[in-house]
mmCIF file with all atom_site columns, C-alpha atoms in Angstrom:
data_model
loop_
_atom_site.group_PDB
_atom_site.id
_atom_site.type_symbol
_atom_site.label_atom_id
_atom_site.label_alt_id
_atom_site.label_comp_id
_atom_site.label_asym_id
_atom_site.label_entity_id
_atom_site.label_seq_id
_atom_site.pdbx_PDB_ins_code
_atom_site.Cartn_x
_atom_site.Cartn_y
_atom_site.Cartn_z
_atom_site.occupancy
_atom_site.B_iso_or_equiv
_atom_site.pdbx_formal_charge
_atom_site.auth_seq_id
_atom_site.auth_comp_id
_atom_site.auth_asym_id
_atom_site.auth_atom_id
_atom_site.pdbx_PDB_model_num
ATOM 1  C CA . UNK P 1 1  ? 1.705   16.795  6.241   1.00 0.00 ? 1  UNK P CA 1
ATOM 2  C CA . UNK P 1 2  ? 4.358   18.098  3.731   1.00 0.00 ? 2  UNK P CA 1
ATOM 3  C CA . UNK P 1 3  ? 7.388   16.478  2.914   1.00 0.00 ? 3  UNK P CA 1
ATOM 4  C CA . UNK P 1 4  ? 10.797  17.586  1.567   1.00 0.00 ? 4  UNK P CA 1
ATOM 5  C CA . UNK P 1 5  ? 11.603  18.283  -2.238  1.00 0.00 ? 5  UNK P CA 1
ATOM 6  C CA . UNK P 1 6  ? 14.082  15.286  -1.718  1.00 0.00 ? 6  UNK P CA 1
ATOM 7  C CA . UNK P 1 7  ? 11.640  12.992  -0.412  1.00 0.00 ? 7  UNK P CA 1
ATOM 8  C CA . UNK P 1 8  ? 8.695   10.879  -1.073  1.00 0.00 ? 8  UNK P CA 1
ATOM 9  C CA . UNK P 1 9  ? 5.672   9.444   0.811   1.00 0.00 ? 9  UNK P CA 1
ATOM 10 C CA . UNK P 1 10 ? 4.684   6.133   1.540   1.00 0.00 ? 10 UNK P CA 1
ATOM 11 C CA . UNK P 1 11 ? 1.887   4.649   3.550   1.00 0.00 ? 11 UNK P CA 1
ATOM 12 C CA . UNK P 1 12 ? 1.996   1.641   5.706   1.00 0.00 ? 12 UNK P CA 1
ATOM 13 C CA . UNK P 1 13 ? -0.875  -0.702  6.559   1.00 0.00 ? 13 UNK P CA 1
ATOM 14 C CA . UNK P 1 14 ? -0.836  -4.391  8.616   1.00 0.00 ? 14 UNK P CA 1
ATOM 15 C CA . UNK P 1 15 ? -3.666  -6.702  8.713   1.00 0.00 ? 15 UNK P CA 1
ATOM 16 C CA . UNK P 1 16 ? -4.366  -10.249 9.998   1.00 0.00 ? 16 UNK P CA 1
ATOM 17 C CA . UNK P 1 17 ? -6.918  -12.964 9.515   1.00 0.00 ? 17 UNK P CA 1
ATOM 18 C CA . UNK P 1 18 ? -8.196  -16.268 7.764   1.00 0.00 ? 18 UNK P CA 1
ATOM 19 C CA . UNK P 1 19 ? -7.486  -16.537 4.298   1.00 0.00 ? 19 UNK P CA 1
ATOM 20 C CA . UNK P 1 20 ? -8.496  -20.186 3.070   1.00 0.00 ? 20 UNK P CA 1
ATOM 21 C CA . UNK P 1 21 ? -8.566  -21.457 6.843   1.00 0.00 ? 21 UNK P CA 1
ATOM 22 C CA . UNK P 1 22 ? -5.105  -20.606 7.237   1.00 0.00 ? 22 UNK P CA 1
ATOM 23 C CA . UNK P 1 23 ? -4.326  -17.632 9.700   1.00 0.00 ? 23 UNK P CA 1
ATOM 24 C CA . UNK P 1 24 ? -1.994  -14.857 7.809   1.00 0.00 ? 24 UNK P CA 1
ATOM 25 C CA . UNK P 1 25 ? -0.095  -11.749 8.951   1.00 0.00 ? 25 UNK P CA 1
ATOM 26 C CA . UNK P 1 26 ? 0.958   -9.428  6.807   1.00 0.00 ? 26 UNK P CA 1
ATOM 27 C CA . UNK P 1 27 ? 2.021   -5.610  5.944   1.00 0.00 ? 27 UNK P CA 1
ATOM 28 C CA . UNK P 1 28 ? 1.405   -3.551  2.729   1.00 0.00 ? 28 UNK P CA 1
ATOM 29 C CA . UNK P 1 29 ? 3.155   -0.165  1.213   1.00 0.00 ? 29 UNK P CA 1
ATOM 30 C CA . UNK P 1 30 ? 1.851   2.096   -0.858  1.00 0.00 ? 30 UNK P CA 1
ATOM 31 C CA . UNK P 1 31 ? 4.007   4.932   -2.182  1.00 0.00 ? 31 UNK P CA 1
ATOM 32 C CA . UNK P 1 32 ? 2.976   8.473   -3.257  1.00 0.00 ? 32 UNK P CA 1
ATOM 33 C CA . UNK P 1 33 ? 4.617   8.645   -6.824  1.00 0.00 ? 33 UNK P CA 1
ATOM 34 C CA . UNK P 1 34 ? 6.076   11.739  -8.356  1.00 0.00 ? 34 UNK P CA 1
ATOM 35 C CA . UNK P 1 35 ? 2.437   13.271  -10.294 1.00 0.00 ? 35 UNK P CA 1
ATOM 36 C CA . UNK P 1 36 ? 0.944   12.835  -6.494  1.00 0.00 ? 36 UNK P CA 1
ATOM 37 C CA . UNK P 1 37 ? -0.784  9.840   -7.548  1.00 0.00 ? 37 UNK P CA 1
ATOM 38 C CA . UNK P 1 38 ? -0.351  6.672   -5.555  1.00 0.00 ? 38 UNK P CA 1
ATOM 39 C CA . UNK P 1 39 ? 0.570   3.147   -6.535  1.00 0.00 ? 39 UNK P CA 1
ATOM 40 C CA . UNK P 1 40 ? 1.526   -0.330  -4.931  1.00 0.00 ? 40 UNK P CA 1
ATOM 41 C CA . UNK P 1 41 ? 2.950   -3.791  -5.926  1.00 0.00 ? 41 UNK P CA 1
ATOM 42 C CA . UNK P 1 42 ? 1.115   -6.747  -3.987  1.00 0.00 ? 42 UNK P CA 1
ATOM 43 C CA . UNK P 1 43 ? 3.586   -9.370  -4.250  1.00 0.00 ? 43 UNK P CA 1
ATOM 44 C CA . UNK P 1 44 ? 4.385   -10.419 -7.298  1.00 0.00 ? 44 UNK P CA 1
ATOM 45 C CA . UNK P 1 45 ? 2.001   -9.044  -9.095  1.00 0.00 ? 45 UNK P CA 1
ATOM 46 C CA . UNK P 1 46 ? 2.290   -5.995  -11.671 1.00 0.00 ? 46 UNK P CA 1
ATOM 47 C CA . UNK P 1 47 ? 2.338   -2.511  -10.250 1.00 0.00 ? 47 UNK P CA 1
ATOM 48 C CA . UNK P 1 48 ? -0.904  -1.496  -9.530  1.00 0.00 ? 48 UNK P CA 1
ATOM 49 C CA . UNK P 1 49 ? -1.847  2.392   -9.792  1.00 0.00 ? 49 UNK P CA 1
ATOM 50 C CA . UNK P 1 50 ? -4.684  4.220   -8.074  1.00 0.00 ? 50 UNK P CA 1
ATOM 51 C CA . UNK P 1 51 ? -6.943  6.084   -9.640  1.00 0.00 ? 51 UNK P CA 1
ATOM 52 C CA . UNK P 1 52 ? -5.907  9.738   -9.662  1.00 0.00 ? 52 UNK P CA 1
ATOM 53 C CA . UNK P 1 53 ? -7.032  11.814  -6.690  1.00 0.00 ? 53 UNK P CA 1
ATOM 54 C CA . UNK P 1 54 ? -7.629  8.546   -4.654  1.00 0.00 ? 54 UNK P CA 1
ATOM 55 C CA . UNK P 1 55 ? -5.514  7.890   -1.068  1.00 0.00 ? 55 UNK P CA 1
ATOM 56 C CA . UNK P 1 56 ? -4.698  5.259   0.663   1.00 0.00 ? 56 UNK P CA 1
ATOM 57 C CA . UNK P 1 57 ? -7.623  6.486   3.045   1.00 0.00 ? 57 UNK P CA 1
ATOM 58 C CA . UNK P 1 58 ? -10.053 5.936   0.370   1.00 0.00 ? 58 UNK P CA 1
ATOM 59 C CA . UNK P 1 59 ? -9.351  2.039   -1.119  1.00 0.00 ? 59 UNK P CA 1
ATOM 60 C CA . UNK P 1 60 ? -9.902  -0.985  0.448   1.00 0.00 ? 60 UNK P CA 1
ATOM 61 C CA . UNK P 1 61 ? -6.503  -2.322  1.302   1.00 0.00 ? 61 UNK P CA 1
ATOM 62 C CA . UNK P 1 62 ? -6.953  -6.004  -0.107  1.00 0.00 ? 62 UNK P CA 1
ATOM 63 C CA . UNK P 1 63 ? -4.628  -8.958  -0.191  1.00 0.00 ? 63 UNK P CA 1
ATOM 64 C CA . UNK P 1 64 ? -3.503  -10.203 -3.380  1.00 0.00 ? 64 UNK P CA 1
ATOM 65 C CA . UNK P 1 65 ? -2.970  -13.668 -4.873  1.00 0.00 ? 65 UNK P CA 1
ATOM 66 C CA . UNK P 1 66 ? 0.016   -13.967 -6.844  1.00 0.00 ? 66 UNK P CA 1
ATOM 67 C CA . UNK P 1 67 ? -2.366  -14.337 -9.969  1.00 0.00 ? 67 UNK P CA 1
ATOM 68 C CA . UNK P 1 68 ? -3.698  -10.890 -8.989  1.00 0.00 ? 68 UNK P CA 1
ATOM 69 C CA . UNK P 1 69 ? -7.142  -11.897 -7.491  1.00 0.00 ? 69 UNK P CA 1
ATOM 70 C CA . UNK P 1 70 ? -8.279  -10.870 -4.338  1.00 0.00 ? 70 UNK P CA 1
ATOM 71 C CA . UNK P 1 71 ? -7.456  -13.202 -1.752  1.00 0.00 ? 71 UNK P CA 1
ATOM 72 C CA . UNK P 1 72 ? -8.992  -11.309 0.826   1.00 0.00 ? 72 UNK P CA 1
ATOM 73 C CA . UNK P 1 73 ? -10.790 -7.976  0.331   1.00 0.00 ? 73 UNK P CA 1
ATOM 74 C CA . UNK P 1 74 ? -10.056 -5.482  2.823   1.00 0.00 ? 74 UNK P CA 1
ATOM 75 C CA . UNK P 1 75 ? -7.560  -7.834  4.275   1.00 0.00 ? 75 UNK P CA 1
ATOM 76 C CA . UNK P 1 76 ? -5.472  -4.355  6.371   1.00 0.00 ? 76 UNK P CA 1
ATOM 77 C CA . UNK P 1 77 ? -7.315  -3.013  8.412   1.00 0.00 ? 77 UNK P CA 1
ATOM 78 C CA . UNK P 1 78 ? -4.954  -1.442  10.894  1.00 0.00 ? 78 UNK P CA 1
ATOM 79 C CA . UNK P 1 79 ? -4.566  2.112   10.792  1.00 0.00 ? 79 UNK P CA 1
ATOM 80 C CA . UNK P 1 80 ? -2.088  4.027   8.344   1.00 0.00 ? 80 UNK P CA 1
ATOM 81 C CA . UNK P 1 81 ? 1.100   4.653   9.186   1.00 0.00 ? 81 UNK P CA 1
ATOM 82 C CA . UNK P 1 82 ? 2.864   7.305   6.961   1.00 0.00 ? 82 UNK P CA 1
ATOM 83 C CA . UNK P 1 83 ? 6.509   8.038   6.242   1.00 0.00 ? 83 UNK P CA 1
ATOM 84 C CA . UNK P 1 84 ? 8.646   10.485  4.256   1.00 0.00 ? 84 UNK P CA 1
ATOM 85 C CA . UNK P 1 85 ? 11.773  8.626   2.815   1.00 0.00 ? 85 UNK P CA 1
ATOM 86 C CA . UNK P 1 86 ? 14.822  10.648  1.374   1.00 0.00 ? 86 UNK P CA 1
ATOM 87 C CA . UNK P 1 87 ? 15.751  9.915   -2.153  1.00 0.00 ? 87 UNK P CA 1
ATOM 88 C CA . UNK P 1 88 ? 18.991  8.611   -2.321  1.00 0.00 ? 88 UNK P CA 1
#
C-alpha cells in the first residue's frame, strides 16, 4: 500500500524456538530506507542492507549472534506486519 510523503515503512516479524538448547522468543524490525531499499539492525550488530530490489518477503529472517553470525536461520516465522511511521 502507498504511504504518505511524511512517512516511512517498517516490517515486523516475531519468532520463537530452541536456540542452543534454550527457548527463545523475539521480534525483529526492518525499515524501508529513503531509496526504497530495506535495512535492519540485528541486536548489537552493524546495520545490514538488503540487496537492491529485495523485500522482507524475499529473505530468511535469521536470528544473529552479537558477532554477526547466524544463531538460528529463518527464526522469525510469523507473518509480516507492516507499519507506516510518520517522520518527526
